[in-house]
Coordinates of C-alpha atoms in Angstrom, one line a residue:
Chain W
M1 CA 106.8 141.0 99.2
A2 CA 103.7 139.8 100.9
Q3 CA 102.9 136.1 100.5
E4 CA 99.4 135.5 99.4
K5 CA 97.2 132.5 100.5
I6 CA 95.2 131.5 97.6
R7 CA 91.5 131.3 98.5
D8 CA 89.0 129.0 97.1
S9 CA 88.2 129.8 93.5
R10 CA 84.8 129.3 92.0
T11 CA 85.8 126.4 89.8
R12 CA 88.4 123.8 90.0
D13 CA 89.4 124.0 86.3
I14 CA 93.0 124.1 85.4
G15 CA 93.3 127.1 83.2
S16 CA 91.0 126.5 80.2
Y17 CA 90.8 122.8 80.9
S18 CA 88.4 120.9 83.1
F19 CA 90.1 118.6 85.6
K20 CA 89.0 115.6 83.5
E21 CA 90.5 117.1 80.3
F22 CA 93.8 117.9 82.0
K23 CA 93.9 114.4 83.5
D24 CA 93.6 113.0 80.0
M25 CA 96.4 115.2 78.8
V26 CA 98.6 114.0 81.7
V27 CA 97.9 110.4 80.9
K28 CA 98.9 111.0 77.3
F29 CA 102.1 112.8 78.0
H30 CA 103.3 111.5 81.4
G31 CA 102.0 107.9 81.0
Y32 CA 99.6 107.9 84.0
P33 CA 97.4 110.3 86.0
A34 CA 100.2 111.2 88.5
A35 CA 99.0 113.2 91.5
G36 CA 102.0 115.4 91.2
V37 CA 101.3 116.5 87.7
L38 CA 97.7 117.2 88.5
I39 CA 98.5 119.4 91.5
G40 CA 101.2 120.9 89.3
G41 CA 98.5 121.9 86.9
Y42 CA 97.0 124.2 89.6
M43 CA 100.4 125.5 90.5
V44 CA 101.3 126.4 86.9
E45 CA 98.0 128.1 86.4
A46 CA 98.3 130.1 89.6
A47 CA 101.7 131.3 88.5
K48 CA 100.5 132.2 85.0
E49 CA 97.6 134.2 86.3
R50 CA 100.1 136.4 88.1
M51 CA 102.4 137.1 85.1
P52 CA 102.0 140.6 83.5
E53 CA 100.2 140.4 80.2
G54 CA 102.5 139.7 77.3
A55 CA 105.4 138.8 79.6
Q56 CA 108.0 136.4 78.2
F57 CA 108.4 134.2 81.1
E58 CA 110.6 131.2 82.0
V59 CA 110.3 128.6 84.8
I60 CA 112.5 127.1 87.5
V61 CA 111.2 123.9 88.9
E62 CA 112.6 122.9 92.3
T63 CA 112.0 119.1 91.9
R64 CA 112.5 116.5 89.2
K65 CA 109.4 114.7 90.2
C66 CA 106.3 115.2 88.1
L67 CA 106.0 119.0 88.3
P68 CA 108.2 119.6 85.2
D69 CA 105.6 117.9 83.2
A70 CA 102.8 120.1 84.4
V71 CA 105.0 123.1 83.2
Q72 CA 105.6 121.5 79.8
L73 CA 102.0 120.7 79.3
L74 CA 100.6 124.2 80.2
T75 CA 103.3 126.6 79.1
S76 CA 105.7 126.9 76.1
C77 CA 108.6 126.2 78.5
T78 CA 110.3 122.8 78.0
V79 CA 113.5 121.2 79.1
G80 CA 114.6 121.1 75.4
N81 CA 114.1 124.8 74.8
N82 CA 115.6 125.6 78.2
W83 CA 112.9 128.0 79.1
M84 CA 112.2 125.5 81.9
R85 CA 115.1 124.5 84.2
V86 CA 115.2 122.1 87.0
V87 CA 117.1 123.3 90.1
N88 CA 116.6 120.3 92.3
L89 CA 116.0 121.4 95.8
G90 CA 113.7 118.5 96.6
R91 CA 110.8 121.0 97.3
Y92 CA 107.5 120.7 95.4
A93 CA 107.6 124.3 94.1
L94 CA 108.2 126.3 91.0
A95 CA 109.1 129.9 90.1
M96 CA 107.8 131.6 87.0
Y97 CA 109.5 134.9 86.1
E98 CA 110.1 137.4 83.4
K99 CA 113.0 136.1 81.5
Y100 CA 115.2 139.2 81.5
S101 CA 114.5 140.8 85.0
G102 CA 114.0 137.5 86.9
Q103 CA 110.9 139.1 88.6
G104 CA 108.2 136.7 89.2
V105 CA 106.3 134.4 91.7
R106 CA 107.1 131.2 93.4
V107 CA 104.3 128.7 94.0
A108 CA 104.5 125.9 96.5
I109 CA 102.3 123.5 98.4
D110 CA 101.4 124.9 101.7
S111 CA 101.9 122.0 104.1
E112 CA 99.8 123.7 106.8
R113 CA 96.8 123.7 104.6
L114 CA 96.9 120.0 104.0
K115 CA 95.4 119.2 107.4
E116 CA 92.0 119.1 105.7
W117 CA 93.3 116.9 102.9
S118 CA 94.6 113.7 104.4
H119 CA 95.2 111.9 101.1
I120 CA 97.2 114.8 99.5
R121 CA 99.2 115.1 102.8
A122 CA 100.0 111.3 102.8
W123 CA 101.1 111.6 99.2
L124 CA 103.3 114.6 99.7
L125 CA 104.9 113.3 102.9
K126 CA 105.1 109.8 101.6
L127 CA 103.2 108.5 104.7
L128 CA 101.9 105.4 102.9
P129 CA 103.6 102.9 100.6
K130 CA 102.4 103.5 97.1
H131 CA 100.3 100.3 96.9
L132 CA 98.3 101.4 100.0
Q133 CA 97.5 104.8 98.6
D134 CA 93.9 105.2 97.5
S135 CA 94.4 106.8 94.1
E136 CA 90.8 107.5 93.5
R137 CA 90.3 109.4 96.7
L138 CA 93.7 111.1 96.2
L139 CA 92.6 112.4 92.8
D140 CA 89.3 113.4 94.1
E141 CA 90.9 115.5 96.9
I142 CA 93.2 117.1 94.4
E143 CA 90.3 118.2 92.3
K144 CA 88.3 119.4 95.3
A145 CA 91.3 121.2 96.8
G146 CA 92.3 122.9 93.5
D147 CA 94.6 125.9 94.2
S148 CA 93.4 126.3 97.8
I149 CA 96.4 124.3 99.1
L150 CA 99.0 126.6 97.5
S151 CA 101.0 129.5 98.8
I152 CA 102.6 132.0 96.6
A153 CA 105.3 134.6 97.0
D154 CA 107.1 137.2 94.9
V155 CA 110.6 136.2 94.0
C156 CA 113.5 137.6 91.9
V157 CA 115.7 135.0 90.3
R158 CA 119.5 135.4 90.6
S159 CA 121.1 136.7 87.4
D160 CA 123.3 133.6 87.1
H161 CA 120.1 131.6 86.4
L162 CA 118.9 134.1 83.7
G163 CA 119.8 134.2 80.0
K164 CA 120.6 131.6 77.4
L165 CA 122.7 128.6 77.9
S166 CA 125.6 128.8 75.5
M167 CA 127.9 126.0 74.6
G168 CA 130.5 128.3 73.2
K169 CA 132.7 127.0 70.3
I170 CA 132.1 123.5 69.0
D171 CA 134.9 121.2 68.1
I172 CA 135.2 117.6 66.9
C173 CA 136.4 115.3 69.6
P174 CA 139.5 113.6 68.3
V175 CA 138.5 110.3 70.1
C176 CA 134.8 109.7 69.3
R177 CA 134.7 112.1 66.3
E178 CA 131.6 113.7 67.6
A179 CA 130.8 117.5 68.0
Y180 CA 131.3 118.7 71.6
P181 CA 131.8 122.1 73.3
Q182 CA 135.5 123.1 73.2
K183 CA 135.3 124.5 76.7
D184 CA 134.9 120.9 78.0
G185 CA 138.6 120.2 77.2
S186 CA 140.7 118.6 74.5
I187 CA 138.4 115.6 74.3
C188 CA 134.7 115.5 75.1
K189 CA 133.2 114.7 78.5
G190 CA 132.0 111.3 77.3
C191 CA 135.5 110.3 76.3
Q192 CA 136.9 111.8 79.6
G193 CA 135.0 109.0 81.3
D194 CA 131.7 110.6 82.1
A195 CA 129.6 108.4 79.7
P196 CA 127.0 106.4 81.5
Y197 CA 127.7 103.2 79.6
I198 CA 129.4 100.1 80.9
D199 CA 131.7 99.9 77.9
S200 CA 132.2 103.5 77.1
V201 CA 134.6 102.6 74.3
V202 CA 131.5 101.6 72.3
A203 CA 131.2 105.2 71.1
N204 CA 134.9 105.5 70.9
P205 CA 136.4 104.1 67.7
M206 CA 140.1 105.1 68.3
M207 CA 140.2 103.4 71.7
Q208 CA 138.6 100.3 70.3
K209 CA 141.3 100.3 67.6
C210 CA 143.9 100.6 70.4
M211 CA 142.4 97.6 72.0
G212 CA 142.6 95.6 68.8
E213 CA 138.9 95.4 68.4
K214 CA 136.8 96.3 65.3
P215 CA 136.0 100.0 65.2
V216 CA 132.3 100.5 65.9
Chain E
M1 CA 129.0 95.4 69.2
A2 CA 129.2 96.5 65.6
Q3 CA 128.2 100.0 64.8
E4 CA 125.7 100.3 62.1
K5 CA 125.7 103.1 59.5
I6 CA 122.1 103.8 58.8
R7 CA 121.5 103.7 55.0
D8 CA 119.0 105.8 53.2
S9 CA 115.5 104.7 53.9
R10 CA 112.7 104.9 51.4
T11 CA 110.8 107.7 53.0
R12 CA 111.8 110.6 55.3
D13 CA 108.9 110.2 57.6
I14 CA 109.5 110.4 61.3
G15 CA 107.9 107.3 62.6
S16 CA 104.2 107.5 61.7
Y17 CA 104.4 111.3 61.0
S18 CA 105.3 113.1 57.9
F19 CA 108.1 115.7 58.3
K20 CA 105.5 118.5 58.0
E21 CA 103.3 116.9 60.7
F22 CA 106.2 116.4 63.0
K23 CA 107.4 120.0 62.4
D24 CA 103.9 121.2 63.5
M25 CA 104.2 119.2 66.6
V26 CA 107.6 120.7 67.3
V27 CA 106.3 124.2 66.9
K28 CA 103.4 123.5 69.3
F29 CA 105.5 122.0 72.0
H30 CA 108.9 123.6 71.6
G31 CA 107.8 127.0 70.5
Y32 CA 109.6 127.0 67.1
P33 CA 110.7 124.5 64.4
A34 CA 114.2 123.9 65.9
A35 CA 116.6 122.0 63.7
G36 CA 117.8 120.0 66.7
V37 CA 114.3 118.7 67.5
L38 CA 113.6 117.8 63.9
I39 CA 116.9 115.9 63.6
G40 CA 116.1 114.5 67.0
G41 CA 112.9 113.0 65.6
Y42 CA 114.9 110.9 63.2
M43 CA 117.2 109.9 66.0
V44 CA 114.4 108.8 68.4
E45 CA 112.7 106.8 65.7
A46 CA 115.9 105.1 64.7
A47 CA 116.4 104.0 68.3
K48 CA 112.7 102.9 68.7
E49 CA 112.9 100.7 65.6
R50 CA 115.8 98.8 67.3
M51 CA 114.0 98.1 70.6
P52 CA 112.7 94.6 71.1
E53 CA 108.9 94.5 70.8
G54 CA 107.1 95.2 74.0
A55 CA 110.3 96.4 75.8
Q56 CA 109.9 98.9 78.5
F57 CA 112.6 101.4 77.6
E58 CA 114.1 104.5 79.1
V59 CA 116.2 107.2 77.5
I60 CA 119.4 109.1 78.4
V61 CA 120.0 112.2 76.4
E62 CA 123.6 113.5 76.3
T63 CA 122.7 117.2 75.7
R64 CA 120.2 119.7 77.2
K65 CA 119.7 121.3 73.8
C66 CA 116.6 120.5 71.8
L67 CA 117.0 116.7 71.8
P68 CA 115.1 116.1 75.0
D69 CA 112.0 117.5 73.4
A70 CA 112.2 115.1 70.5
V71 CA 112.2 112.2 73.0
Q72 CA 109.3 113.7 74.9
L73 CA 107.3 114.1 71.7
L74 CA 107.8 110.7 70.3
T75 CA 108.0 108.4 73.4
S76 CA 106.3 108.2 76.8
C77 CA 109.6 109.2 78.4
T78 CA 109.6 112.6 80.0
V79 CA 111.7 114.6 82.4
G80 CA 108.8 114.6 84.9
N81 CA 108.3 110.8 84.9
N82 CA 112.1 110.3 85.0
W83 CA 112.0 107.7 82.2
M84 CA 114.1 110.3 80.3
R85 CA 117.3 111.6 82.0
V86 CA 119.7 114.2 80.8
V87 CA 123.4 113.3 81.3
N88 CA 124.9 116.4 79.9
L89 CA 128.0 115.4 78.0
G90 CA 127.5 118.1 75.3
R91 CA 127.2 115.5 72.5
Y92 CA 124.2 115.4 70.3
A93 CA 123.3 111.8 71.1
L94 CA 120.8 109.7 73.0
A95 CA 120.7 106.2 74.4
M96 CA 117.5 104.1 74.5
Y97 CA 117.6 101.0 76.6
E98 CA 115.6 98.3 78.3
K99 CA 114.9 99.8 81.7
Y100 CA 116.0 96.9 83.9
S101 CA 119.0 95.5 82.0
G102 CA 120.3 98.7 80.5
Q103 CA 120.8 97.0 77.1
G104 CA 120.1 99.3 74.2
V105 CA 121.3 101.5 71.5
R106 CA 123.0 104.8 71.2
V107 CA 122.2 107.1 68.3
A108 CA 124.5 110.1 67.4
I109 CA 125.0 112.4 64.5
D110 CA 127.8 111.1 62.4
S111 CA 130.0 114.2 61.7
E112 CA 131.8 112.4 58.8
R113 CA 128.5 112.1 57.0
L114 CA 127.8 115.8 57.1
K115 CA 130.1 116.6 54.3
E116 CA 127.2 116.4 51.9
W117 CA 125.0 118.5 54.1
S118 CA 126.6 121.9 54.6
H119 CA 123.7 123.5 56.4
I120 CA 123.4 120.8 58.9
R121 CA 127.1 120.7 59.4
A122 CA 127.2 124.5 59.9
W123 CA 124.3 124.2 62.5
L124 CA 125.9 121.3 64.5
L125 CA 129.4 122.9 64.5
K126 CA 128.0 126.5 65.0
L127 CA 130.0 127.7 62.0
L128 CA 127.6 130.6 61.4
P129 CA 126.0 133.1 63.7
K130 CA 122.3 132.2 64.0
H131 CA 121.1 135.3 62.1
L132 CA 123.2 134.2 59.1
Q133 CA 121.8 130.6 59.0
D134 CA 119.4 129.9 56.2
S135 CA 116.6 128.2 58.1
E136 CA 114.7 127.2 55.1
R137 CA 117.6 125.4 53.5
L138 CA 118.6 123.9 56.8
L139 CA 115.2 122.4 57.3
D140 CA 115.1 121.2 53.8
E141 CA 118.4 119.4 54.3
I142 CA 117.2 117.8 57.5
E143 CA 114.2 116.4 55.7
K144 CA 116.2 115.2 52.8
A145 CA 119.0 113.7 54.9
G146 CA 116.6 112.0 57.3
D147 CA 118.3 109.2 59.2
S148 CA 121.2 108.9 56.7
I149 CA 123.4 111.2 58.9
L150 CA 123.1 109.0 62.0
S151 CA 125.3 106.3 63.4
I152 CA 124.1 103.8 65.9
A153 CA 125.8 101.5 68.3
D154 CA 124.8 99.0 70.9
V155 CA 125.4 100.1 74.5
C156 CA 124.7 98.9 78.0
V157 CA 123.8 101.6 80.6
R158 CA 125.7 101.5 83.9
S159 CA 123.6 100.1 86.8
D160 CA 123.9 103.4 88.8
H161 CA 121.9 105.0 86.0
L162 CA 119.1 102.4 86.2
G163 CA 116.1 102.2 88.5
K164 CA 113.8 104.7 90.1
L165 CA 114.9 107.9 91.7
S166 CA 113.9 107.7 95.3
M167 CA 113.8 110.8 97.5
G168 CA 113.7 108.5 100.7
K169 CA 111.8 109.8 103.8
I170 CA 110.2 113.2 103.6
D171 CA 110.2 115.7 106.4
I172 CA 109.0 119.2 106.9
C173 CA 111.8 121.8 106.8
P174 CA 111.7 123.7 110.1
V175 CA 112.7 126.9 108.3
C176 CA 110.4 127.2 105.3
R177 CA 107.8 124.6 106.5
E178 CA 107.8 122.8 103.2
A179 CA 108.2 119.1 102.5
Y180 CA 111.8 118.0 101.6
P181 CA 113.9 114.9 101.5
Q182 CA 115.2 114.1 104.9
K183 CA 118.5 112.9 103.4
D184 CA 119.3 116.5 102.4
G185 CA 120.0 117.4 106.0
S186 CA 118.2 119.1 109.0
I187 CA 116.9 121.8 106.8
C188 CA 116.1 121.7 103.1
K189 CA 118.6 122.6 100.3
G190 CA 116.7 125.8 99.5
C191 CA 117.1 127.0 103.1
Q192 CA 120.8 125.9 103.1
G193 CA 121.4 128.6 100.5
D194 CA 120.9 126.7 97.2
A195 CA 117.7 128.5 96.2
P196 CA 118.2 130.5 92.9
Y197 CA 116.5 133.6 94.2
I198 CA 118.1 136.9 95.1
D199 CA 116.3 137.2 98.3
S200 CA 116.1 133.6 99.4
V201 CA 114.4 134.5 102.6
V202 CA 111.3 135.1 100.6
A203 CA 110.3 131.5 101.0
N204 CA 111.6 131.5 104.5
P205 CA 109.2 132.9 107.0
M206 CA 111.3 132.2 110.1
M207 CA 114.3 134.1 108.8
Q208 CA 112.0 137.0 107.7
K209 CA 110.7 137.1 111.2
C210 CA 114.3 137.2 112.5
M211 CA 114.9 140.2 110.2
G212 CA 111.9 141.9 111.6
E213 CA 110.0 141.7 108.4
K214 CA 106.5 140.5 107.9
P215 CA 106.4 136.8 107.4
V216 CA 105.6 135.9 103.8

């Protein structure tokens, strides 16, 4: 499994998009032209190029920051269809792999190659507070560097990360009266106390009744 | 905090989109016209309508299935910008809230109201194997039901779910030579054994050297 250093390519397009076109897509979807999504565009395309033709692939992203949106913009893999999953290892990397065998490639930023690109290096290693970053020069470096700052390696995804997510049988929670996976227990996880709300009885009519309040 | 049953609205549009237009958007982004994303469209719009004008809002989704994609299609909140977060409680619900105060609304499917909608009910409760579902009638019911099957309640999101995700200081992992959050330990989580790959030394040149293999 030899790791390949990606050499300069002739253009700095991102797949079939120019850098400018992709930047506009990023602004529309992500809210602003985030450096991470732009570099991510080159990462996703580097992975796609290495997939066998017609392969049904899925993606694991190793960070929650920015990179998932590059995947969602440039592939059919999304968080909602579960063809993209985040396994948060805090590394700026992704794996794209054939969905049944798990065979694929992992693309990462090669920190050794960032010596020539001081703004990208400062962004990745958070060497400057955000308000001192020179966004224009950072984006300029990203476009110039393209995929030359990436490294790529063959990987095989573990079988416990392959296949469909199944919720199993569905029941109605006797507390909140909402549908939930039976395997979570006799009441749903929200009513077990995992709901992220200050007053979690809000969605919990029976408990509100117990407390003498109006059911909601 | 009174819970509001949403009454029939005059149209079954999804925000500024017709059902057909939104369905096309779902196919393009999600890969197919998933029932969950279509119902999710009505859920997201029901929440948006209740946000104060100009509010900067974020979203918590209580399931990984489909619903996150409705949020990503109809708001500026995505998994990559972290304005949308998944707190997987297995319930088909979302909370939309003002990002600093946490004040907002929670929208869920009201299982009591599904008695009139047998196909939606069968979908939510997984009463039929997928190949026996009548997709056409299911989608037809979704469009007819619109937001009439939803319930909505005021919520306040807990402060530990508010604010930016920060990775803290970044270091270079001495094993894989990639950038990672220092708080994860002296080596990155991937090199600690959390990488989802069969041969996790693939991205780990030093260990490969130890094993007498070519560095990758």
